[in-house]
Amino acid sequence: MNIDWGSPAAHAFITNVGIITSNGPIGANAMAAEWTHQISYSPGLIAVAISNHNDATAENIRATKEFGVNLAATDQDVASSISGKSSGKNIDKIAVLKELGFAFYAGKKIASPMLENASLNVECKLVHEVKLGSHTLFVGEAVDVRVGAKEPLAFHAGKYWKLDTPIQKPSDAERTKMKAMVAAYVRE
């Protein structure tokens, strides 16, 4: 069964907005990837799902074995939209973003440009690639990390969101009660 892009099922997910940067045979490039996730603490691994449809970023990553992960901040929705609406094979998206006032810095340990003022920047070296249906999962090991001061941009139901209302975790008393209840159902 498929979960089609834009369908109610696909819109039920909430994700961050990764702007994946690369610099290879296609040139410097940025692409938006809502499927950008940390998958290991030690070593620090980040997985990015990239479409199998003739993608410039995938070609750059395969050629250079490295990429940048830039989690967009709440004021970088335009950067995300520009990065996700066209192919880096046809459009110099880095030049467009610079023209719009977005800044980049040179990666410390990779050749990819990194988006200034993102909520998180991670320079990655490719360690694994696996084709999974409509997308290929690129797994990179973190080689440099910069944590920004801005809140991350979220994506849900085809729209950008700002997270601003935290929900409290259960109280100590509630957690004690939950722990006792869970203990009562331990499988032998």
PDB file of C-alpha atoms in Angstrom:
ATOM      1  CA  MET A   1       0.000   0.000   0.000  1.00  0.00           C
ATOM      2  CA  ASN A   2       1.228   3.489  -0.797  1.00  0.00           C
ATOM      3  CA  ILE A   3       1.135   6.553   1.431  1.00  0.00           C
ATOM      4  CA  ASP A   4       1.001   9.181  -1.292  1.00  0.00           C
ATOM      5  CA  TRP A   5       2.577  12.618  -1.009  1.00  0.00           C
ATOM      6  CA  GLY A   6      -0.040  15.137   0.115  1.00  0.00           C
ATOM      7  CA  SER A   7      -2.488  12.464   1.279  1.00  0.00           C
ATOM      8  CA  PRO A   8      -4.251  12.660   4.670  1.00  0.00           C
ATOM      9  CA  ALA A   9      -1.981   9.874   5.928  1.00  0.00           C
ATOM     10  CA  ALA A  10       1.168  11.721   4.835  1.00  0.00           C
ATOM     11  CA  HIS A  11      -0.163  14.948   6.364  1.00  0.00           C
ATOM     12  CA  ALA A  12      -0.577  13.253   9.757  1.00  0.00           C
ATOM     13  CA  PHE A  13       3.197  13.227  10.283  1.00  0.00           C
ATOM     14  CA  ILE A  14       5.076  16.122  11.860  1.00  0.00           C
ATOM     15  CA  THR A  15       8.707  16.629  10.915  1.00  0.00           C
ATOM     16  CA  ASN A  16      11.546  19.098  11.073  1.00  0.00           C
ATOM     17  CA  VAL A  17      12.714  20.891   7.942  1.00  0.00           C
ATOM     18  CA  GLY A  18      16.210  19.901   6.921  1.00  0.00           C
ATOM     19  CA  ILE A  19      18.018  21.941   4.315  1.00  0.00           C
ATOM     20  CA  ILE A  20      20.593  19.557   2.926  1.00  0.00           C
ATOM     21  CA  THR A  21      23.642  21.196   1.401  1.00  0.00           C
ATOM     22  CA  SER A  22      26.202  19.626  -0.887  1.00  0.00           C
ATOM     23  CA  ASN A  23      28.984  20.619  -3.253  1.00  0.00           C
ATOM     24  CA  GLY A  24      30.011  18.271  -6.036  1.00  0.00           C
ATOM     25  CA  PRO A  25      29.765  17.738  -9.789  1.00  0.00           C
ATOM     26  CA  ILE A  26      26.454  19.627  -9.958  1.00  0.00           C
ATOM     27  CA  GLY A  27      27.954  22.536  -7.964  1.00  0.00           C
ATOM     28  CA  ALA A  28      26.942  23.892  -4.574  1.00  0.00           C
ATOM     29  CA  ASN A  29      23.331  22.986  -3.858  1.00  0.00           C
ATOM     30  CA  ALA A  30      20.603  23.121  -1.221  1.00  0.00           C
ATOM     31  CA  MET A  31      17.502  20.950  -1.023  1.00  0.00           C
ATOM     32  CA  ALA A  32      14.674  20.743   1.496  1.00  0.00           C
ATOM     33  CA  ALA A  33      14.217  17.347   3.149  1.00  0.00           C
ATOM     34  CA  GLU A  34      11.493  16.874   5.722  1.00  0.00           C
ATOM     35  CA  TRP A  35      12.760  13.332   6.385  1.00  0.00           C
ATOM     36  CA  THR A  36      15.918  14.329   8.252  1.00  0.00           C
ATOM     37  CA  HIS A  37      16.498  12.513  11.536  1.00  0.00           C
ATOM     38  CA  GLN A  38      19.166  11.678  14.078  1.00  0.00           C
ATOM     39  CA  ILE A  39      19.338   7.875  14.264  1.00  0.00           C
ATOM     40  CA  SER A  40      22.259   7.270  16.668  1.00  0.00           C
ATOM     41  CA  TYR A  41      23.894   9.113  19.551  1.00  0.00           C
ATOM     42  CA  SER A  42      27.197   7.223  19.429  1.00  0.00           C
ATOM     43  CA  PRO A  43      28.409   7.594  16.824  1.00  0.00           C
ATOM     44  CA  GLY A  44      26.288  10.588  15.893  1.00  0.00           C
ATOM     45  CA  LEU A  45      24.418   9.487  12.776  1.00  0.00           C
ATOM     46  CA  ILE A  46      21.868  11.423  10.752  1.00  0.00           C
ATOM     47  CA  ALA A  47      19.634   9.903   8.073  1.00  0.00           C
ATOM     48  CA  VAL A  48      18.273  11.914   5.162  1.00  0.00           C
ATOM     49  CA  ALA A  49      15.743  10.514   2.685  1.00  0.00           C
ATOM     50  CA  ILE A  50      16.208  11.887  -0.826  1.00  0.00           C
ATOM     51  CA  SER A  51      13.942  11.206  -3.811  1.00  0.00           C
ATOM     52  CA  ASN A  52      15.166   8.701  -6.383  1.00  0.00           C
ATOM     53  CA  HIS A  53      14.004  11.052  -9.154  1.00  0.00           C
ATOM     54  CA  ASN A  54      17.160  12.454 -10.815  1.00  0.00           C
ATOM     55  CA  ASP A  55      18.276  14.422  -7.760  1.00  0.00           C
ATOM     56  CA  ALA A  56      21.250  16.817  -7.846  1.00  0.00           C
ATOM     57  CA  THR A  57      21.912  16.487  -4.109  1.00  0.00           C
ATOM     58  CA  ALA A  58      22.068  12.695  -4.305  1.00  0.00           C
ATOM     59  CA  GLU A  59      24.564  12.945  -7.179  1.00  0.00           C
ATOM     60  CA  ASN A  60      26.729  15.383  -5.210  1.00  0.00           C
ATOM     61  CA  ILE A  61      26.648  13.187  -2.094  1.00  0.00           C
ATOM     62  CA  ARG A  62      27.533  10.041  -4.036  1.00  0.00           C
ATOM     63  CA  ALA A  63      30.485  11.817  -5.669  1.00  0.00           C
ATOM     64  CA  THR A  64      31.880  13.522  -2.553  1.00  0.00           C
ATOM     65  CA  LYS A  65      30.707  11.200   0.253  1.00  0.00           C
ATOM     66  CA  GLU A  66      29.673  14.196   2.371  1.00  0.00           C
ATOM     67  CA  PHE A  67      26.772  16.573   2.994  1.00  0.00           C
ATOM     68  CA  GLY A  68      25.531  19.283   5.334  1.00  0.00           C
ATOM     69  CA  VAL A  69      22.389  19.058   7.449  1.00  0.00           C
ATOM     70  CA  ASN A  70      20.900  22.432   8.368  1.00  0.00           C
ATOM     71  CA  LEU A  71      17.695  22.332  10.415  1.00  0.00           C
ATOM     72  CA  ALA A  72      15.769  25.407   9.307  1.00  0.00           C
ATOM     73  CA  ALA A  73      14.841  27.976  11.931  1.00  0.00           C
ATOM     74  CA  THR A  74      11.366  29.509  12.118  1.00  0.00           C
ATOM     75  CA  ASP A  75      12.484  32.529  10.070  1.00  0.00           C
ATOM     76  CA  GLN A  76      13.884  30.336   7.273  1.00  0.00           C
ATOM     77  CA  ASP A  77      10.619  29.132   5.716  1.00  0.00           C
ATOM     78  CA  VAL A  78      11.469  30.981   2.490  1.00  0.00           C
ATOM     79  CA  ALA A  79      14.861  29.238   2.371  1.00  0.00           C
ATOM     80  CA  SER A  80      13.084  25.906   2.736  1.00  0.00           C
ATOM     81  CA  SER A  81      10.554  26.723   0.027  1.00  0.00           C
ATOM     82  CA  ILE A  82      13.252  27.826  -2.431  1.00  0.00           C
ATOM     83  CA  SER A  83      15.373  24.763  -1.627  1.00  0.00           C
ATOM     84  CA  GLY A  84      12.484  22.386  -2.204  1.00  0.00           C
ATOM     85  CA  LYS A  85      10.746  23.745  -5.289  1.00  0.00           C
ATOM     86  CA  SER A  86      13.292  23.175  -8.049  1.00  0.00           C
ATOM     87  CA  SER A  87      16.224  21.010  -9.086  1.00  0.00           C
ATOM     88  CA  GLY A  88      19.801  22.054  -8.446  1.00  0.00           C
ATOM     89  CA  LYS A  89      20.553  20.739 -11.925  1.00  0.00           C
ATOM     90  CA  ASN A  90      18.553  23.623 -13.413  1.00  0.00           C
ATOM     91  CA  ILE A  91      18.705  26.363 -10.772  1.00  0.00           C
ATOM     92  CA  ASP A  92      21.604  27.696  -8.686  1.00  0.00           C
ATOM     93  CA  LYS A  93      19.591  27.667  -5.455  1.00  0.00           C
ATOM     94  CA  ILE A  94      22.535  28.880  -3.354  1.00  0.00           C
ATOM     95  CA  ALA A  95      22.733  32.034  -5.528  1.00  0.00           C
ATOM     96  CA  VAL A  96      18.960  32.553  -5.238  1.00  0.00           C
ATOM     97  CA  LEU A  97      19.107  32.192  -1.446  1.00  0.00           C
ATOM     98  CA  LYS A  98      22.021  34.633  -1.199  1.00  0.00           C
ATOM     99  CA  GLU A  99      20.097  37.113  -3.382  1.00  0.00           C
ATOM    100  CA  LEU A 100      17.223  36.824  -0.880  1.00  0.00           C
ATOM    101  CA  GLY A 101      19.572  37.662   2.011  1.00  0.00           C
ATOM    102  CA  PHE A 102      20.387  34.202   3.356  1.00  0.00           C
ATOM    103  CA  ALA A 103      24.020  33.660   4.277  1.00  0.00           C
ATOM    104  CA  PHE A 104      26.234  30.591   4.174  1.00  0.00           C
ATOM    105  CA  TYR A 105      29.528  29.712   5.810  1.00  0.00           C
ATOM    106  CA  ALA A 106      32.161  27.264   4.604  1.00  0.00           C
ATOM    107  CA  GLY A 107      32.027  23.878   6.283  1.00  0.00           C
ATOM    108  CA  LYS A 108      34.937  23.204   8.644  1.00  0.00           C
ATOM    109  CA  LYS A 109      35.375  19.549   7.700  1.00  0.00           C
ATOM    110  CA  ILE A 110      33.401  19.240   4.464  1.00  0.00           C
ATOM    111  CA  ALA A 111      33.308  21.256   1.236  1.00  0.00           C
ATOM    112  CA  SER A 112      29.560  21.950   1.429  1.00  0.00           C
ATOM    113  CA  PRO A 113      28.226  25.404   2.254  1.00  0.00           C
ATOM    114  CA  MET A 114      26.344  25.556   5.571  1.00  0.00           C
ATOM    115  CA  LEU A 115      23.265  27.747   6.173  1.00  0.00           C
ATOM    116  CA  GLU A 116      23.903  30.535   8.694  1.00  0.00           C
ATOM    117  CA  ASN A 117      21.411  31.016  11.541  1.00  0.00           C
ATOM    118  CA  ALA A 118      19.862  27.543  11.261  1.00  0.00           C
ATOM    119  CA  SER A 119      18.697  25.960  14.502  1.00  0.00           C
ATOM    120  CA  LEU A 120      21.281  23.198  13.949  1.00  0.00           C
ATOM    121  CA  ASN A 121      24.123  22.643  11.478  1.00  0.00           C
ATOM    122  CA  VAL A 122      25.771  19.229  11.167  1.00  0.00           C
ATOM    123  CA  GLU A 123      28.570  18.396   8.763  1.00  0.00           C
ATOM    124  CA  CYS A 124      28.343  14.720   7.771  1.00  0.00           C
ATOM    125  CA  LYS A 125      30.507  12.115   6.075  1.00  0.00           C
ATOM    126  CA  LEU A 126      28.506   9.471   4.216  1.00  0.00           C
ATOM    127  CA  VAL A 127      28.664   6.033   5.873  1.00  0.00           C
ATOM    128  CA  HIS A 128      25.718   4.211   4.303  1.00  0.00           C
ATOM    129  CA  GLU A 129      23.254   4.486   1.436  1.00  0.00           C
ATOM    130  CA  VAL A 130      20.203   2.290   0.906  1.00  0.00           C
ATOM    131  CA  LYS A 131      17.389   2.568  -1.637  1.00  0.00           C
ATOM    132  CA  LEU A 132      13.995   2.275   0.068  1.00  0.00           C
ATOM    133  CA  GLY A 133      11.010   2.582  -2.264  1.00  0.00           C
ATOM    134  CA  SER A 134      10.616   6.071  -3.707  1.00  0.00           C
ATOM    135  CA  HIS A 135      13.589   7.462  -1.748  1.00  0.00           C
ATOM    136  CA  THR A 136      17.190   6.637  -0.921  1.00  0.00           C
ATOM    137  CA  LEU A 137      18.312   6.904   2.684  1.00  0.00           C
ATOM    138  CA  PHE A 138      21.710   8.550   3.070  1.00  0.00           C
ATOM    139  CA  VAL A 139      23.274   8.040   6.504  1.00  0.00           C
ATOM    140  CA  GLY A 140      26.001  10.442   7.531  1.00  0.00           C
ATOM    141  CA  GLU A 141      28.287  10.479  10.542  1.00  0.00           C
ATOM    142  CA  ALA A 142      28.546  13.866  12.242  1.00  0.00           C
ATOM    143  CA  VAL A 143      32.038  15.350  11.947  1.00  0.00           C
ATOM    144  CA  ASP A 144      31.191  18.885  13.100  1.00  0.00           C
ATOM    145  CA  VAL A 145      28.148  20.323  14.879  1.00  0.00           C
ATOM    146  CA  ARG A 146      26.979  23.890  15.469  1.00  0.00           C
ATOM    147  CA  VAL A 147      23.880  24.439  17.632  1.00  0.00           C
ATOM    148  CA  GLY A 148      22.070  27.673  16.817  1.00  0.00           C
ATOM    149  CA  ALA A 149      20.030  29.897  19.116  1.00  0.00           C
ATOM    150  CA  LYS A 150      16.850  29.896  17.014  1.00  0.00           C
ATOM    151  CA  GLU A 151      13.857  27.585  17.333  1.00  0.00           C
ATOM    152  CA  PRO A 152      13.455  24.904  14.647  1.00  0.00           C
ATOM    153  CA  LEU A 153      10.836  25.107  11.938  1.00  0.00           C
ATOM    154  CA  ALA A 154       8.301  22.260  11.929  1.00  0.00           C
ATOM    155  CA  PHE A 155       6.305  20.876   9.008  1.00  0.00           C
ATOM    156  CA  HIS A 156       2.842  19.324   9.357  1.00  0.00           C
ATOM    157  CA  ALA A 157      -0.169  18.917   7.044  1.00  0.00           C
ATOM    158  CA  GLY A 158       1.634  20.704   4.210  1.00  0.00           C
ATOM    159  CA  LYS A 159       2.311  23.821   6.319  1.00  0.00           C
ATOM    160  CA  TYR A 160       5.163  25.301   8.319  1.00  0.00           C
ATOM    161  CA  TRP A 161       4.689  25.587  12.079  1.00  0.00           C
ATOM    162  CA  LYS A 162       6.362  27.176  15.070  1.00  0.00           C
ATOM    163  CA  LEU A 163       6.419  25.107  18.244  1.00  0.00           C
ATOM    164  CA  ASP A 164       5.539  27.447  21.090  1.00  0.00           C
ATOM    165  CA  THR A 165       3.431  25.634  23.698  1.00  0.00           C
ATOM    166  CA  PRO A 166       5.249  22.882  25.589  1.00  0.00           C
ATOM    167  CA  ILE A 167       3.146  20.170  27.170  1.00  0.00           C
ATOM    168  CA  GLN A 168       4.190  19.249  30.684  1.00  0.00           C
ATOM    169  CA  LYS A 169       5.466  15.754  31.351  1.00  0.00           C
ATOM    170  CA  PRO A 170       3.540  13.753  33.967  1.00  0.00           C
ATOM    171  CA  SER A 171       4.156  14.843  37.563  1.00  0.00           C
ATOM    172  CA  ASP A 172       6.379  12.826  39.903  1.00  0.00           C
ATOM    173  CA  ALA A 173       3.266  11.364  41.539  1.00  0.00           C
ATOM    174  CA  GLU A 174       1.821  10.371  38.152  1.00  0.00           C
ATOM    175  CA  ARG A 175       5.132   8.806  37.086  1.00  0.00           C
ATOM    176  CA  THR A 176       5.300   6.805  40.335  1.00  0.00           C
ATOM    177  CA  LYS A 177       1.773   5.520  39.709  1.00  0.00           C
ATOM    178  CA  MET A 178       2.623   4.682  36.074  1.00  0.00           C
ATOM    179  CA  LYS A 179       5.792   2.833  37.122  1.00  0.00           C
ATOM    180  CA  ALA A 180       3.806   0.688  39.583  1.00  0.00           C
ATOM    181  CA  MET A 181       1.172  -0.059  36.937  1.00  0.00           C
ATOM    182  CA  VAL A 182       3.787  -1.073  34.372  1.00  0.00           C
ATOM    183  CA  ALA A 183       5.511  -3.296  36.957  1.00  0.00           C
ATOM    184  CA  ALA A 184       2.215  -5.127  37.512  1.00  0.00           C
ATOM    185  CA  TYR A 185       2.221  -6.208  33.861  1.00  0.00           C
ATOM    186  CA  VAL A 186       5.783  -7.530  33.534  1.00  0.00           C
ATOM    187  CA  ARG A 187       5.822 -10.632  31.343  1.00  0.00           C
ATOM    188  CA  GLU A 188       7.326 -13.662  33.016  1.00  0.00           C
TER     189      GLU A 188
END
